[in-house]
Tab-separated table of C-alpha atoms in Angstrom:
chain	number	residue	atom	x	y	z
L	7	MET	CA	0.075	-0.010	-0.007
L	8	HIS	CA	2.781	2.398	0.908
L	9	GLY	CA	4.593	1.582	-2.232
L	10	LYS	CA	1.478	2.316	-4.343
L	11	GLU	CA	1.137	5.715	-2.703
L	12	ASN	CA	4.933	6.590	-3.110
L	13	VAL	CA	4.686	5.812	-6.844
L	14	MET	CA	1.436	7.876	-7.245
L	15	SER	CA	3.042	10.814	-5.333
L	16	GLN	CA	5.752	11.259	-7.890
L	17	SER	CA	3.146	12.156	-10.575
L	18	ASN	CA	1.593	15.451	-11.251
L	19	GLU	CA	-1.905	14.121	-10.381
L	20	PRO	CA	-3.333	14.397	-6.910
L	21	ALA	CA	-1.779	11.590	-4.916
L	22	ASP	CA	-5.041	9.595	-4.391
L	23	PHE	CA	-6.414	9.864	-7.807
L	24	PRO	CA	-5.851	6.405	-9.685
L	25	ASP	CA	-3.998	6.571	-12.997
L	26	SER	CA	-4.086	4.167	-15.799
L	27	ARG	CA	-1.054	1.965	-14.765
L	28	PHE	CA	-3.128	-1.097	-14.938
L	29	PHE	CA	-4.330	-0.482	-18.514
L	30	ALA	CA	-0.690	0.324	-19.492
L	31	SER	CA	0.363	-3.105	-18.422
L	32	HIS	CA	-2.848	-4.911	-19.721
L	33	PRO	CA	-3.321	-3.267	-23.160
L	34	ASP	CA	-6.046	-5.937	-24.134
L	35	ALA	CA	-7.928	-5.679	-21.098
L	36	LEU	CA	-10.811	-3.719	-22.522
L	37	HIS	CA	-10.930	-5.857	-25.723
L	38	GLY	CA	-10.760	-2.823	-27.848
L	39	ALA	CA	-14.007	-1.314	-26.502
L	40	VAL	CA	-12.282	1.730	-25.206
L	41	ALA	CA	-14.031	5.231	-25.330
L	42	ALA	CA	-12.036	7.982	-27.043
L	43	VAL	CA	-12.179	9.857	-23.658
L	44	GLN	CA	-12.776	7.868	-20.335
L	45	LEU	CA	-11.528	7.751	-16.758
L	46	ASP	CA	-9.671	4.647	-16.067
L	47	GLY	CA	-7.858	3.064	-13.146
L	48	VAL	CA	-8.171	0.812	-10.106
L	49	PHE	CA	-10.993	2.048	-8.092
L	50	PRO	CA	-13.086	0.744	-5.079
L	51	LEU	CA	-16.350	-0.477	-6.687
L	52	ASP	CA	-19.495	-2.615	-5.765
L	53	TRP	CA	-22.748	-3.108	-7.121
L	54	VAL	CA	-26.365	-3.934	-5.726
L	55	GLU	CA	-29.626	-4.595	-7.235
L	56	GLU	CA	-31.396	-2.173	-4.891
L	57	LEU	CA	-30.079	0.687	-2.743
L	58	ASN	CA	-30.317	0.110	0.936
L	59	PRO	CA	-31.891	2.149	2.481
L	60	PRO	CA	-33.871	2.956	-0.758
L	61	GLN	CA	-33.393	6.401	-2.218
L	62	ALA	CA	-35.372	8.380	-4.567
L	63	ARG	CA	-33.650	9.172	-7.763
L	64	ALA	CA	-33.505	12.839	-7.144
L	65	GLU	CA	-31.670	12.205	-3.918
L	66	VAL	CA	-29.233	10.094	-5.585
L	67	MET	CA	-28.651	12.773	-8.270
L	68	ALA	CA	-28.315	15.483	-5.701
L	69	ASP	CA	-25.634	13.457	-3.796
L	70	ASN	CA	-23.790	12.685	-7.196
L	71	ASN	CA	-23.883	16.390	-8.012
L	72	THR	CA	-22.404	17.467	-4.618
L	73	LEU	CA	-19.667	14.887	-4.957
L	74	LEU	CA	-18.757	15.692	-8.589
L	75	ARG	CA	-18.549	19.355	-7.923
L	76	ALA	CA	-16.344	18.834	-4.909
L	77	LEU	CA	-14.082	16.575	-6.810
L	78	LEU	CA	-13.702	18.936	-9.477
L	79	MET	CA	-12.862	21.810	-6.991
L	80	LEU	CA	-10.366	19.529	-5.258
L	81	ASP	CA	-8.984	18.280	-8.500
L	82	GLU	CA	-7.737	21.777	-9.427
L	83	PRO	CA	-7.785	23.885	-6.167
L	84	THR	CA	-6.260	26.979	-7.816
L	85	VAL	CA	-8.911	26.950	-10.623
L	86	SER	CA	-12.406	26.681	-9.227
L	87	HIS	CA	-15.343	25.071	-11.149
L	88	ASP	CA	-16.893	28.470	-11.433
L	89	SER	CA	-13.776	30.271	-12.620
L	90	GLU	CA	-13.930	28.152	-15.661
L	91	HIS	CA	-17.064	29.902	-16.533
L	92	GLY	CA	-15.790	33.353	-15.705
L	93	ARG	CA	-16.909	33.294	-12.119
L	94	SER	CA	-15.031	32.837	-8.670
L	95	ASP	CA	-17.022	32.556	-5.551
L	96	PRO	CA	-15.050	31.538	-2.383
L	97	ILE	CA	-18.094	31.420	-0.351
L	98	GLN	CA	-19.726	28.960	-2.842
L	99	ASN	CA	-16.386	26.706	-2.714
L	100	LEU	CA	-16.725	26.766	1.149
L	101	GLU	CA	-20.495	25.833	0.940
L	102	ARG	CA	-19.319	22.860	-1.386
L	103	ARG	CA	-16.730	21.627	1.104
L	104	VAL	CA	-19.150	21.858	3.814
L	105	ASP	CA	-21.830	19.907	1.834
L	106	LEU	CA	-19.288	17.196	1.003
L	107	LEU	CA	-18.351	16.886	4.682
L	108	LEU	CA	-22.016	16.538	5.655
L	109	LEU	CA	-22.357	13.917	3.074
L	110	MET	CA	-19.488	12.101	4.374
L	111	ALA	CA	-20.680	12.167	7.869
L	112	SER	CA	-24.097	10.981	6.885
L	113	ALA	CA	-22.559	8.034	4.971
L	114	ALA	CA	-20.504	7.035	7.942
L	115	LEU	CA	-23.686	7.044	10.090
L	116	ARG	CA	-25.351	4.697	7.557
L	117	GLY	CA	-22.255	2.341	7.777
L	118	LEU	CA	-20.929	3.182	4.380
L	119	GLY	CA	-17.626	4.161	5.580
L	120	ASN	CA	-15.817	0.990	4.686
L	121	LEU	CA	-14.693	0.814	0.956
L	122	PRO	CA	-15.327	-2.117	-1.241
L	123	PRO	CA	-12.596	-4.054	-3.143
L	124	GLU	CA	-10.592	-2.119	-5.701
L	125	ARG	CA	-11.132	-3.295	-9.339
L	126	PRO	CA	-9.926	-2.197	-12.682
L	127	CYS	CA	-12.455	0.105	-14.098
L	128	ALA	CA	-13.200	2.399	-17.153
L	129	LEU	CA	-15.846	5.079	-16.886
L	130	SER	CA	-16.950	7.046	-19.864
L	131	SER	CA	-19.857	9.422	-20.489
L	132	ARG	CA	-22.466	6.674	-21.000
L	133	LYS	CA	-20.725	3.413	-19.819
L	134	LEU	CA	-18.887	1.877	-16.890
L	135	ARG	CA	-16.900	-1.105	-17.240
L	136	TRP	CA	-15.093	-3.277	-14.546
L	137	ALA	CA	-13.515	-6.580	-13.892
L	138	SER	CA	-14.421	-8.977	-11.164
L	139	GLU	CA	-14.402	-12.788	-10.533
L	140	GLN	CA	-18.066	-12.815	-10.189
L	141	PRO	CA	-20.195	-13.418	-13.345
L	142	LEU	CA	-23.168	-11.033	-13.876
L	143	GLU	CA	-26.082	-11.811	-15.937
L	144	VAL	CA	-26.569	-9.714	-19.244
L	145	GLY	CA	-29.784	-7.993	-19.051
L	146	ARG	CA	-29.766	-7.372	-15.290
L	147	ARG	CA	-30.355	-3.910	-13.782
L	148	LEU	CA	-27.951	-2.776	-11.231
L	149	TRP	CA	-26.724	0.065	-9.102
L	150	ALA	CA	-22.977	0.483	-9.438
L	151	ARG	CA	-21.106	2.443	-6.601
L	152	ILE	CA	-17.568	3.646	-7.605
L	153	TYR	CA	-15.326	5.556	-5.243
L	154	LEU	CA	-13.274	8.114	-7.367
L	155	ARG	CA	-11.132	9.336	-4.342
L	156	HIS	CA	-9.812	6.770	-1.816
L	157	ARG	CA	-9.775	9.611	0.848
L	158	ILE	CA	-13.435	10.407	0.197
L	159	ALA	CA	-15.622	7.484	1.371
L	160	LEU	CA	-18.509	8.559	-0.949
L	161	PRO	CA	-19.307	6.731	-4.028
L	162	LEU	CA	-20.725	8.024	-7.355
L	163	VAL	CA	-23.908	6.004	-7.749
L	164	LEU	CA	-24.876	4.914	-11.205
L	165	SER	CA	-27.770	2.863	-12.372
L	166	GLY	CA	-27.986	1.081	-15.587
L	167	LEU	CA	-28.448	-2.261	-17.633
L	168	MET	CA	-25.712	-4.933	-17.902
L	169	THR	CA	-25.119	-5.263	-21.747
L	170	GLU	CA	-22.083	-7.212	-21.958
L	171	GLN	CA	-19.711	-9.727	-20.046
L	172	ARG	CA	-16.583	-11.118	-21.402
L	173	PRO	CA	-14.078	-13.623	-19.587
L	174	ASP	CA	-10.545	-12.667	-19.290
L	175	ARG	CA	-7.767	-14.442	-17.510
L	176	GLY	CA	-9.814	-15.856	-14.770
L	177	GLN	CA	-12.015	-12.716	-14.426
L	178	PHE	CA	-15.111	-11.327	-16.103
L	179	TRP	CA	-15.278	-7.736	-17.834
L	180	HIS	CA	-18.705	-6.286	-17.323
L	181	THR	CA	-20.374	-3.411	-19.254
L	182	LEU	CA	-23.070	-1.333	-17.562
L	183	GLU	CA	-24.998	0.966	-20.017
L	184	LEU	CA	-25.831	3.927	-17.765
L	185	ASP	CA	-29.294	5.338	-17.311
L	186	PRO	CA	-29.518	9.174	-18.253
L	187	LEU	CA	-28.213	11.339	-15.569
L	188	ASP	CA	-29.554	14.825	-14.759
L	189	GLN	CA	-27.933	17.389	-17.029
L	190	GLN	CA	-25.835	19.081	-14.516
L	191	VAL	CA	-24.661	15.614	-13.093
L	192	GLN	CA	-23.766	14.703	-16.676
L	193	ASN	CA	-21.923	17.791	-17.365
L	194	ASP	CA	-19.856	17.495	-14.249
L	195	LEU	CA	-19.043	13.983	-14.860
L	196	ASP	CA	-18.028	14.681	-18.477
L	197	ARG	CA	-15.752	17.559	-17.234
L	198	LEU	CA	-14.140	15.141	-14.667
L	199	ILE	CA	-13.501	12.508	-17.308
L	200	PHE	CA	-12.106	14.980	-19.662
L	201	ARG	CA	-9.636	16.361	-17.067
L	202	HIS	CA	-8.359	12.743	-16.369
L	203	HIS	CA	-8.115	12.176	-20.134
L	204	ARG	CA	-6.161	15.432	-20.576
L	205	ARG	CA	-3.641	14.292	-17.844
L	206	GLN	CA	-3.199	10.945	-19.589
L	207	VAL	CA	-2.357	12.697	-23.045
L	208	ALA	CA	0.062	15.002	-21.103
L	209	ARG	CA	1.964	11.931	-19.455
L	210	LYS	CA	2.136	10.336	-22.721
L	211	ARG	CA	3.693	13.383	-24.500
L	212	GLN	CA	6.071	13.826	-21.714
L	213	GLY	CA	7.139	10.017	-21.889
L	214	ALA	CA	7.541	10.286	-25.730
């Protein structure tokens, strides 16, 4: 664990933001089904058929919105989410941090503080792919919970339909076709994915 943190701390990315080292060493892992822009790495992830306790979709989207906006702010602390659009509001940034802390406290009280196993994952705008030893039936509806920052025990919660399963070296690669997200959540997710992609491109150029 310490070795992993030391390696990651030498990069230009935040220390706890997983990179694409797994996919660099397993170039065929995604069987060619790689989106042009995606966020890939090794993330804590699990899945359930129903959320427990049950949550209304609006509540899930609100939590996703708070999480993504906080991640965007933390990802580039010198450039706030709003400054990208010509606005900079320190009070609003502080409010987002408070909202995130409240969500984390609520998750801890609900017993969601323990992270699930880490799995190779690839998240694009419309699909989530991951590897596990457990087969999952195609056509099954699921809620996937992916933790994008190891130090933030809050998942991005995504629902969708299992559309593909492929065996690979003792594991199965699963594809979840995501249900439509609220527009603001989709915009923030796309922005986060693009930032990750941009860092990937920059690293490849530096290594060329």
